[in-house]
Structure formats: structure tokens, C-alpha cells
PDB file of C-alpha atoms in Angstrom:
ATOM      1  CA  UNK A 443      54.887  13.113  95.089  1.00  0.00           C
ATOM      2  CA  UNK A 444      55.996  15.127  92.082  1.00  0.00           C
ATOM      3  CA  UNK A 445      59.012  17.499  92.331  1.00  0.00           C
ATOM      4  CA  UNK A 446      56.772  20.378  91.388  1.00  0.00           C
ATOM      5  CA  UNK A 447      52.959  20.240  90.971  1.00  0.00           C
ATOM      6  CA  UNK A 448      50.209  22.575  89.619  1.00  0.00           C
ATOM      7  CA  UNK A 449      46.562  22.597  89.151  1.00  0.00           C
ATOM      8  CA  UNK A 450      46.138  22.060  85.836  1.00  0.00           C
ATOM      9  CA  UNK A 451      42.912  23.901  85.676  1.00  0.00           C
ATOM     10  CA  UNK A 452      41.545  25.349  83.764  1.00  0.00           C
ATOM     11  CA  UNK A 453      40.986  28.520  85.473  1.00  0.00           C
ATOM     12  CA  UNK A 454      37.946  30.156  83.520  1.00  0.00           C
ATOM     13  CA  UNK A 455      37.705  33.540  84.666  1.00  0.00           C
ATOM     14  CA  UNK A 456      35.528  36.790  82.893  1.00  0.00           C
ATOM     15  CA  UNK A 457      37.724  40.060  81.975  1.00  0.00           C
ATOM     16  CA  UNK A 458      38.818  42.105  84.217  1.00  0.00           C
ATOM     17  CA  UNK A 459      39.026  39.316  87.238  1.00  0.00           C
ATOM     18  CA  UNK A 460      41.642  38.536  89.525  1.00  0.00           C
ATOM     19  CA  UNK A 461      43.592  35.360  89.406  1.00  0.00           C
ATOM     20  CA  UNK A 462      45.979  33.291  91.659  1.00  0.00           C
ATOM     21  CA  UNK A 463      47.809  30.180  90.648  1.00  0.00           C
ATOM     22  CA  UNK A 464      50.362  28.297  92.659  1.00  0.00           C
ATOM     23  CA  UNK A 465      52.573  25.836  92.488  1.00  0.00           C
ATOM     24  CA  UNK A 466      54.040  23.702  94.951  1.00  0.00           C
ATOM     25  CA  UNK A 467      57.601  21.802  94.916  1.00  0.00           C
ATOM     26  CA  UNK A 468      59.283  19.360  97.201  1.00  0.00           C
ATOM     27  CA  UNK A 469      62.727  20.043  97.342  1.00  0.00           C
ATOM     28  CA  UNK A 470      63.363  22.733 100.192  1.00  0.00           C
ATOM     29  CA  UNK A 471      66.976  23.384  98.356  1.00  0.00           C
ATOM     30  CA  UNK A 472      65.358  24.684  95.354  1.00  0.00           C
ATOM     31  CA  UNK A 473      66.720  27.712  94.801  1.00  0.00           C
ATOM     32  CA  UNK A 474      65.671  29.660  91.704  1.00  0.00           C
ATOM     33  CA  UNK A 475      61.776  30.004  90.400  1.00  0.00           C
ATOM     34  CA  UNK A 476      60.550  31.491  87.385  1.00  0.00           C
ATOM     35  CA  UNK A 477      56.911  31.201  85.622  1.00  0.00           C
ATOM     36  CA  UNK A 478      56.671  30.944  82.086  1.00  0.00           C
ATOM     37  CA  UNK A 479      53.809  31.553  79.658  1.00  0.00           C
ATOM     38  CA  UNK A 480      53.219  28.842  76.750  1.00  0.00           C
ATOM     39  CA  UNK A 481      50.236  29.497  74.263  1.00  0.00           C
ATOM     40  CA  UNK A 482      48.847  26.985  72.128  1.00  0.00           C
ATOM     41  CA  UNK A 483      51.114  24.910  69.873  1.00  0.00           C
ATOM     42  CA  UNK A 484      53.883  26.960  70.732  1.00  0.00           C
ATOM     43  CA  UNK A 485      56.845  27.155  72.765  1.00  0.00           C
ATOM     44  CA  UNK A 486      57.150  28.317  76.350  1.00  0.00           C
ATOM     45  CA  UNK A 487      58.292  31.859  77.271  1.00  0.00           C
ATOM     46  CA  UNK A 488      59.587  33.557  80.394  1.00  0.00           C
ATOM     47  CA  UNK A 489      57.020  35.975  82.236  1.00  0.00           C
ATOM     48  CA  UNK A 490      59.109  36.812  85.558  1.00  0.00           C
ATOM     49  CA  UNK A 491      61.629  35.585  87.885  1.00  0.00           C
ATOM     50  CA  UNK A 492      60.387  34.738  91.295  1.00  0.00           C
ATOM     51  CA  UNK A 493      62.414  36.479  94.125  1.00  0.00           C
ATOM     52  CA  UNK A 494      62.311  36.235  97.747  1.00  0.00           C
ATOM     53  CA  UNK A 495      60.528  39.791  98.094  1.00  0.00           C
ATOM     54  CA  UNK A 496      58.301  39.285  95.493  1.00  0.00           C
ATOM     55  CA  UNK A 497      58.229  40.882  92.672  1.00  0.00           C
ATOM     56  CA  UNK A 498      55.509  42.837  90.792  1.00  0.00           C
ATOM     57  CA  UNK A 499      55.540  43.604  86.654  1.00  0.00           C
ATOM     58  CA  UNK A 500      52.240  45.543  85.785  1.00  0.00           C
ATOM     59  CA  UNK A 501      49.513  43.624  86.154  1.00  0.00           C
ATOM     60  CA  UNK A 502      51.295  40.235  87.298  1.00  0.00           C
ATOM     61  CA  UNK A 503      52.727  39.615  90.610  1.00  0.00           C
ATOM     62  CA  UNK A 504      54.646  37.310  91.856  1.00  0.00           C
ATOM     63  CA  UNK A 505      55.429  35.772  95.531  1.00  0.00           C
ATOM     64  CA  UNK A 506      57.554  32.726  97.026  1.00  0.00           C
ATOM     65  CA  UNK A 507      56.458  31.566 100.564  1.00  0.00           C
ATOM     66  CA  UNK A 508      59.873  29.286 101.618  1.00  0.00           C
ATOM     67  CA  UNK A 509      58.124  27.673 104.214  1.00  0.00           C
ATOM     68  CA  UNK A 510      55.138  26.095 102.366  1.00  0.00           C
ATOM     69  CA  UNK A 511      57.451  25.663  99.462  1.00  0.00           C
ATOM     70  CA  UNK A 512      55.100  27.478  96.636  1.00  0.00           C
ATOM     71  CA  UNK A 513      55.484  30.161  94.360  1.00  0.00           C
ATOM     72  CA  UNK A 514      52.658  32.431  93.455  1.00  0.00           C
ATOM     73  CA  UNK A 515      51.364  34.468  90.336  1.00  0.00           C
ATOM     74  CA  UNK A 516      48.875  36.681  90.799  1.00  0.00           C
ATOM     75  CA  UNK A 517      47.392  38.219  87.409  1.00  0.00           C
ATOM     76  CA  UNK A 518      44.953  41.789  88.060  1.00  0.00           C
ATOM     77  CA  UNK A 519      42.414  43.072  85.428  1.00  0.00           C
ATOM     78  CA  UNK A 520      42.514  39.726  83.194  1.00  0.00           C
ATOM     79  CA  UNK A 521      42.493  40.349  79.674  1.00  0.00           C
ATOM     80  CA  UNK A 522      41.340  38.002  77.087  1.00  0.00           C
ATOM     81  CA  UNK A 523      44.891  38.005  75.929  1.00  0.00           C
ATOM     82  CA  UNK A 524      45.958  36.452  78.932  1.00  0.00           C
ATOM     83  CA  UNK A 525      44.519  32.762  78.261  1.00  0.00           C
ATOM     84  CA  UNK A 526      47.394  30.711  78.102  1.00  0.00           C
ATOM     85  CA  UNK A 527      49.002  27.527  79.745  1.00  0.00           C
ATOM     86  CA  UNK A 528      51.685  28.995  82.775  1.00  0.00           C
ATOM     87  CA  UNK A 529      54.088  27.044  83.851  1.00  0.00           C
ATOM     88  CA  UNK A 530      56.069  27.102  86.604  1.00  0.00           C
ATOM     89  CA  UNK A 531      59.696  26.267  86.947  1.00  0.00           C
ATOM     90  CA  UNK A 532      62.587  25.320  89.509  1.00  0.00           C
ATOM     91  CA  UNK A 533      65.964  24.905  89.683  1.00  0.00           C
ATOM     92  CA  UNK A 534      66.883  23.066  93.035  1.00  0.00           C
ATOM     93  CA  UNK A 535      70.403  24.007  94.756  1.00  0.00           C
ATOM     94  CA  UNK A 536      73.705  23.153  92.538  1.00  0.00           C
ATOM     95  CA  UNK A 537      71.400  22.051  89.614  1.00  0.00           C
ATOM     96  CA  UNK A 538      71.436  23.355  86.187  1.00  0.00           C
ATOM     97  CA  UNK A 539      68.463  21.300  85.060  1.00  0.00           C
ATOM     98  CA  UNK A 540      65.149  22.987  85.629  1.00  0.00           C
ATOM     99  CA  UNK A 541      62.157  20.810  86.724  1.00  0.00           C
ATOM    100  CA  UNK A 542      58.622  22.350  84.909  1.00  0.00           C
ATOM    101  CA  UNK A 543      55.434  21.794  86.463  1.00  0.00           C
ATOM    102  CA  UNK A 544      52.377  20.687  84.050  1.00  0.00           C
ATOM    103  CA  UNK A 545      50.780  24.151  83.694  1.00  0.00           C
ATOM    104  CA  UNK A 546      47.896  25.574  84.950  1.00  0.00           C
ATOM    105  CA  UNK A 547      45.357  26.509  82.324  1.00  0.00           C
ATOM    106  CA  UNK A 548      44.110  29.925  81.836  1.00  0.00           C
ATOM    107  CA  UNK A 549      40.914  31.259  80.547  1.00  0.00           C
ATOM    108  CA  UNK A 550      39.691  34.459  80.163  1.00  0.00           C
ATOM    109  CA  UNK A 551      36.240  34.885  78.566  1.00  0.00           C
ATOM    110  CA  UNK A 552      34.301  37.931  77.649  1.00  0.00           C
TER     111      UNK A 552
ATOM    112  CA  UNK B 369      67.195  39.134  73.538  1.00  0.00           C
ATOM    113  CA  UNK B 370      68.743  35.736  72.472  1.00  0.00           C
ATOM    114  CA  UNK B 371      67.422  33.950  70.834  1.00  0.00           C
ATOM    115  CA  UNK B 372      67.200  30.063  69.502  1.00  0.00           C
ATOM    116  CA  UNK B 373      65.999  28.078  66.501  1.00  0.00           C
ATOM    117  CA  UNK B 374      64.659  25.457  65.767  1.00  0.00           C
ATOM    118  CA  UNK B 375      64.140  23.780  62.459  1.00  0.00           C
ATOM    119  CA  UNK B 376      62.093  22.337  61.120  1.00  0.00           C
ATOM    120  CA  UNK B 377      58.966  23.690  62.561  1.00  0.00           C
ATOM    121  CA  UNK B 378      56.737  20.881  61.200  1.00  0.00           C
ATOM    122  CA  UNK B 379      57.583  17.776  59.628  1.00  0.00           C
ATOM    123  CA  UNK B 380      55.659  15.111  58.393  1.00  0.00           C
ATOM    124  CA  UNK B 381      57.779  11.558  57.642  1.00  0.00           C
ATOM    125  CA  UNK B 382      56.740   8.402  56.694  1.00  0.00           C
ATOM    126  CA  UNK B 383      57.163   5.173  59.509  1.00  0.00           C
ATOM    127  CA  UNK B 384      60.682   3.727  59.850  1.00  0.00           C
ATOM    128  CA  UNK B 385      62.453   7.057  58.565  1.00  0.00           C
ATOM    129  CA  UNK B 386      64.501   9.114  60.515  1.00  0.00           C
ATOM    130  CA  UNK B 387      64.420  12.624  61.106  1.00  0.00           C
ATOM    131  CA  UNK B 388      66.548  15.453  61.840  1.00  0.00           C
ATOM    132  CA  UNK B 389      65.987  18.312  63.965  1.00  0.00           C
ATOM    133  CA  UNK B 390      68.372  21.365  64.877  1.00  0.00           C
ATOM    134  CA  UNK B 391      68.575  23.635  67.628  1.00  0.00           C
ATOM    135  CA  UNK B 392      71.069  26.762  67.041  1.00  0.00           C
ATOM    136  CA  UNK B 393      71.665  29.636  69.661  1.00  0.00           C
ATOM    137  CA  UNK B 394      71.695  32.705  67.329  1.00  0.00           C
ATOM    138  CA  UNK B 395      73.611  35.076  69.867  1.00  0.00           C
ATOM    139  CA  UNK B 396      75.406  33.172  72.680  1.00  0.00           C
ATOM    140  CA  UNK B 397      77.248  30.219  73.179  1.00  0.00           C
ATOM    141  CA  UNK B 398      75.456  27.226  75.038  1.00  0.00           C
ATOM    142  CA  UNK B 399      77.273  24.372  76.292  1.00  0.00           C
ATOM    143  CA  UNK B 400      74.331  22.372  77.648  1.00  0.00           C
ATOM    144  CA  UNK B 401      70.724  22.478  75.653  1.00  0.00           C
ATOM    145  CA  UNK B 402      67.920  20.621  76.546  1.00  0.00           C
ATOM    146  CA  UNK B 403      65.661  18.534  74.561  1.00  0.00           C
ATOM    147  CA  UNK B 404      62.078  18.264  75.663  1.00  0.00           C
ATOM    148  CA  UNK B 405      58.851  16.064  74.115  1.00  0.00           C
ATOM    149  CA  UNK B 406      55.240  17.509  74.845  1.00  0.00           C
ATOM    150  CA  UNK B 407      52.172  16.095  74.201  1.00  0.00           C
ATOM    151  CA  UNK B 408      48.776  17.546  73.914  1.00  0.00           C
ATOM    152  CA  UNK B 409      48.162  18.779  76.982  1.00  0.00           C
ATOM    153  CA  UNK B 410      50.693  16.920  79.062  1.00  0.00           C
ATOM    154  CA  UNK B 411      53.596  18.994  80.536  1.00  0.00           C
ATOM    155  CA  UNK B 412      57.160  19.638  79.147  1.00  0.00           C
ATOM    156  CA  UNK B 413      58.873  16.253  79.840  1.00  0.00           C
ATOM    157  CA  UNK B 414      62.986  16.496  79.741  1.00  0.00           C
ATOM    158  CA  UNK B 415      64.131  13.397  77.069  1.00  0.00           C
ATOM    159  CA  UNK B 416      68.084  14.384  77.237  1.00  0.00           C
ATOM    160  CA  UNK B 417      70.549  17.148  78.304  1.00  0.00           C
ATOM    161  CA  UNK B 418      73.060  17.815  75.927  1.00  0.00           C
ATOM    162  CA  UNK B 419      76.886  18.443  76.146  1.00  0.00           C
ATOM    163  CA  UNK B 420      78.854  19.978  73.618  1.00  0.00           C
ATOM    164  CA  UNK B 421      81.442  18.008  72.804  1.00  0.00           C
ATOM    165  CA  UNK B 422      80.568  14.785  74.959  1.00  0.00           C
ATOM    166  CA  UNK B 423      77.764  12.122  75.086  1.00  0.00           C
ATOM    167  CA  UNK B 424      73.932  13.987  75.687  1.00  0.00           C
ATOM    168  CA  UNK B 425      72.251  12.357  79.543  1.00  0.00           C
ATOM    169  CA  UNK B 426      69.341  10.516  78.709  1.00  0.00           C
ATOM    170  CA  UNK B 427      65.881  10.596  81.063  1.00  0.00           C
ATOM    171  CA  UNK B 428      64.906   7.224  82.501  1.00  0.00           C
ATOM    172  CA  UNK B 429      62.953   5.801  79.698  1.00  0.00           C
ATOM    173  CA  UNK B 430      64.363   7.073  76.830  1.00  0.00           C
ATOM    174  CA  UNK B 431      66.395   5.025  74.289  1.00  0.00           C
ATOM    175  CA  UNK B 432      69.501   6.637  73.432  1.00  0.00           C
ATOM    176  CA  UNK B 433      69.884   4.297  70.039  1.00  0.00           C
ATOM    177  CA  UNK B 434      66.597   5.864  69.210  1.00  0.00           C
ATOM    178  CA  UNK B 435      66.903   9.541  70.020  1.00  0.00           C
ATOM    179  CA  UNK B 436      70.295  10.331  68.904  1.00  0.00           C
ATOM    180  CA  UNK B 437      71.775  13.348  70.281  1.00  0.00           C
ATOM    181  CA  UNK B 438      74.910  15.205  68.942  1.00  0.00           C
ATOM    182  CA  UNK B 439      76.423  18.571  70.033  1.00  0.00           C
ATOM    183  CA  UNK B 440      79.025  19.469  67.676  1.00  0.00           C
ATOM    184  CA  UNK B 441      79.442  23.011  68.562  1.00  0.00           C
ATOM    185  CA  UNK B 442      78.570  25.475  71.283  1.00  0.00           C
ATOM    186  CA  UNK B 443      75.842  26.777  69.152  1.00  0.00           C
ATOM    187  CA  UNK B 444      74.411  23.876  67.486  1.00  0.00           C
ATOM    188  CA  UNK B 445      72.516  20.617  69.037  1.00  0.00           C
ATOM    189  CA  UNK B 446      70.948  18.158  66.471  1.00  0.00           C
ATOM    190  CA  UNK B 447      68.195  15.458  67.618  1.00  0.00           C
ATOM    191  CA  UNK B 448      67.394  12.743  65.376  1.00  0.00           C
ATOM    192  CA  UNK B 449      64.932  10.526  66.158  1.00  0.00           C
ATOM    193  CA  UNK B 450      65.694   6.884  64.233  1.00  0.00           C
ATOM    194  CA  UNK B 451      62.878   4.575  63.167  1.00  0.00           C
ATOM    195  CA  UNK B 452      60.314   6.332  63.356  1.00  0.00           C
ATOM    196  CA  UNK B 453      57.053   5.289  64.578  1.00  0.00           C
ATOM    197  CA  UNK B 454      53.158   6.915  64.748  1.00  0.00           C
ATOM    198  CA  UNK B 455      53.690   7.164  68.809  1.00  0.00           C
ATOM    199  CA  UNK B 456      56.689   9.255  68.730  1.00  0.00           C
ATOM    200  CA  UNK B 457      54.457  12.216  66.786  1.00  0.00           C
ATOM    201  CA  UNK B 458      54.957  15.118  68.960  1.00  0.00           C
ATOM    202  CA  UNK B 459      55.959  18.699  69.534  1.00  0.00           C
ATOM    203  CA  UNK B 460      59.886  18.334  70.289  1.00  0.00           C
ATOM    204  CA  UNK B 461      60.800  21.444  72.257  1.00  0.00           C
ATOM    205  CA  UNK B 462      65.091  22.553  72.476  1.00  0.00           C
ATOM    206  CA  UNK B 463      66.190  25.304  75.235  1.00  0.00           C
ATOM    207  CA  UNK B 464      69.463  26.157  75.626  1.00  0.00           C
ATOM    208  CA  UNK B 465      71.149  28.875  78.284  1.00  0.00           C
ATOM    209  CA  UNK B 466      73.758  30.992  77.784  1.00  0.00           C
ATOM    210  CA  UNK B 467      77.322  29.583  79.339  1.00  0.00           C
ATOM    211  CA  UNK B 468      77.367  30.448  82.561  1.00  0.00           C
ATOM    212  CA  UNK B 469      73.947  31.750  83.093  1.00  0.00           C
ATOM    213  CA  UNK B 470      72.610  28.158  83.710  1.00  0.00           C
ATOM    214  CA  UNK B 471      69.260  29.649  85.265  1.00  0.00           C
ATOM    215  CA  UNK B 472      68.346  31.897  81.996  1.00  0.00           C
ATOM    216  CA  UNK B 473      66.597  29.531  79.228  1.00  0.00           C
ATOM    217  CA  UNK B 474      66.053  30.429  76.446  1.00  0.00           C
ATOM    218  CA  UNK B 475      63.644  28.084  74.000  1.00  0.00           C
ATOM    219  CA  UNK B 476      63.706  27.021  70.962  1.00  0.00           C
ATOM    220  CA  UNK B 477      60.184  27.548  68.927  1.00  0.00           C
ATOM    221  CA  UNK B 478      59.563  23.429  68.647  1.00  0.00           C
ATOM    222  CA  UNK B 479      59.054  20.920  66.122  1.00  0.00           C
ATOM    223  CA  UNK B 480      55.849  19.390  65.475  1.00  0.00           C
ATOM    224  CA  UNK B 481      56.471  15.806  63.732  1.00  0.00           C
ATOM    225  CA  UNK B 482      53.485  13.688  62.451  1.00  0.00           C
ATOM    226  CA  UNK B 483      54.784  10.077  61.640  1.00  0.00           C
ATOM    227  CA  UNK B 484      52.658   8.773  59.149  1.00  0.00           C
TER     228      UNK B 484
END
């Protein structure tokens, strides 16, 4: 079993739609979780930190459930701008080294 | 924010040349960067973590004599990949983080390299 998994997708979903990805990972000391965006051809950036509480930044919103071991991203009122590869990303306790998942595939079509 | 380059953003080299490719943080000091290879579609796969000032930890799998890895300076990490050959065309992705913030990463905007 990989360390952290995704469905790769793709998720194609009209404007304005509601979409949930998640992303699983084995190691129950992981401590830290992030998702990042990546585009085509280009290099990865950070969309939000994943806390305990969740945590909410306009239209995304983000969730960890500890006991299942997934984090969550929930994107509201999909714009076409938001088709992109997200990937999510772990740091397990006392590492420095994050672990990626492959990327879920998003998108959003007129 | 901080930011890091990368350079060059596309190369194209002929097979059995090596090539260069540098990773500066612009604003902070990074002792550790990472060097990543993607392929189409495929997800971010760590080749090497790299120290400043001592030998770069290779990935199971990949040849250290092939990917060389130096980290002169806390804001400079070079990756030069030896002999080239038509299978190691890919997008060559650095991140770095700043000292002490080992959970902030900041990446680099990659390389794409065509081995011809």
C-alpha cells in the first residue's frame, strides 16, 4: 500500500459544482498535511494547510479525519479556472521529507 | 513570499552530454532542497535530498554517479545529470524550505530537458 494515495481522476465537473477529493495515507504519525495545486507543465503550488479543525479559504475547504487517516478538499462554485492537478502532501512525525500523493485531476467544463 | 529558481527552464541536449541545472532560494537560506523528476502524468517522485555542505541522500533507484548533486551554499543546489540519455527527458522539479521551517516548501518552477 502506498504511503499516501489519491484518485487520480479526472474529476469532470460543469461550473458552478461542488467537488470533494480525498486522500488517504498510512502512517498514523503523520503529522502535517497540506494540498497543493500544480497546472499543466508547471510546478506545484501551496493552496492551504490542513489543520485539525479544518480550515476554510473562500471557496475551498479543507478537513482531516485522524481516524480514517484522510484529508479532504472540498472546492464550492467551481470555476473553469479551477482545472488543475491537486496534490496532496504529508509529512509523517520527526520527518522533514514530505511524501506527495499522485494528484487528483480536476476538470471544470462550461 | 520566497521564492526559488530554477534555471534553465527548458533545455534541449544532445545524448551522452551532461547537463546542469540550478536551484537558488532568492530570500531565505535552505539547508536541505529537494530534487524531484515528473513525468507526464505520473506524480512528483523524490530522486535526492540535498545537504548543504555534505553528500545529497539518494532514493532507492537512483544512481548517484549519474545524478550528481552538489550544495555549495545555503542558497544554491546544482543537479547535473551525466550521460545523458532519451529516457531521462523529463520535467526536473527543486523545492527547498526555509531553515527551520522544514514543513513550508517552497518550489522551484522546473526544468523541462528533452535528450535528443
Amino acid at each position: 500500500r502506498k504511503e499516501v494515495e489519491q484518485d487520480p481522476g479526472p474529476f469532470n465537473v460543469p461550473e458552478g459544482a461542488t467537488v470533494a477529493f480525498n486522500c488517504t495515507y498510512s502512517n498514523s504519525a503523520s503529522q502535517s498535511f497540506f494540498w497543493y495545486r500544480q497546472d499543466c507543465r508547471k510546478e506545484p503550488k501551496l493552496l492551504m494547510s490542513v489543520y485539525s479543525s479544518g480550515n476554510e479559504d473562500g471557496r475551498f475547504t479543507a478537513q482531516l479525519n485522524r481516524a480514517s487517516q484522510y484529508i479532504s478538499l472540498l472546492i464550492r462554485d467551481s470555476k473553469l479556472s479551477d482545472s488543475a492537478t491537486y496534490l496532496c502532501v504529508v509529512f509523517s512525525g520527526g520527518s522533514y521529507i514530505p511524501t506527495f500523493g499522485r494528484g487528483t485531476s480536476l476538470i471544470v467544463h462550461p | 513570499g520566497a521564492v526559488v529558481s530554477q534555471h534553465p527552464s527548458r533545455v534541449i541536449c544532445k545524448s551522452g552530454t551532461s547537463v546542469k541545472i540550478e536551484c537558488r532560494s532568492l530570500d531565505f537560506q535552505a539547508t536541505t532542497m529537494f530534487w524531484y523528476r515528473q513525468f507526464p502524468k505520473q506524480s512528483l517522485m523524490l530522486m535526492a535530498t540535498s545537504n548543504e555542505g555534505s553528500k545529497a541522500t539518494y532514493e532507492q533507484g537512483v544512481e548517484k554517479d549519474k545524478f550528481l548533486i552538489n550544495h555549495a551554499s545555503l542558497t544554491l543546489s546544482t543537479l547535473t545529470v551525466t550521460s545523458a540519455h532519451p529516457e531521462d527527458s523529463s520535467f526536473y522539479i527543486c523545492s527547498a524550505s526555509p531553515t527551520g521551517q522544514g514543513n513550508t516548501i517552497y518550489f522551484g518552477e522546473g526544468s523541462w530537458l528533452t535528450v535528443v
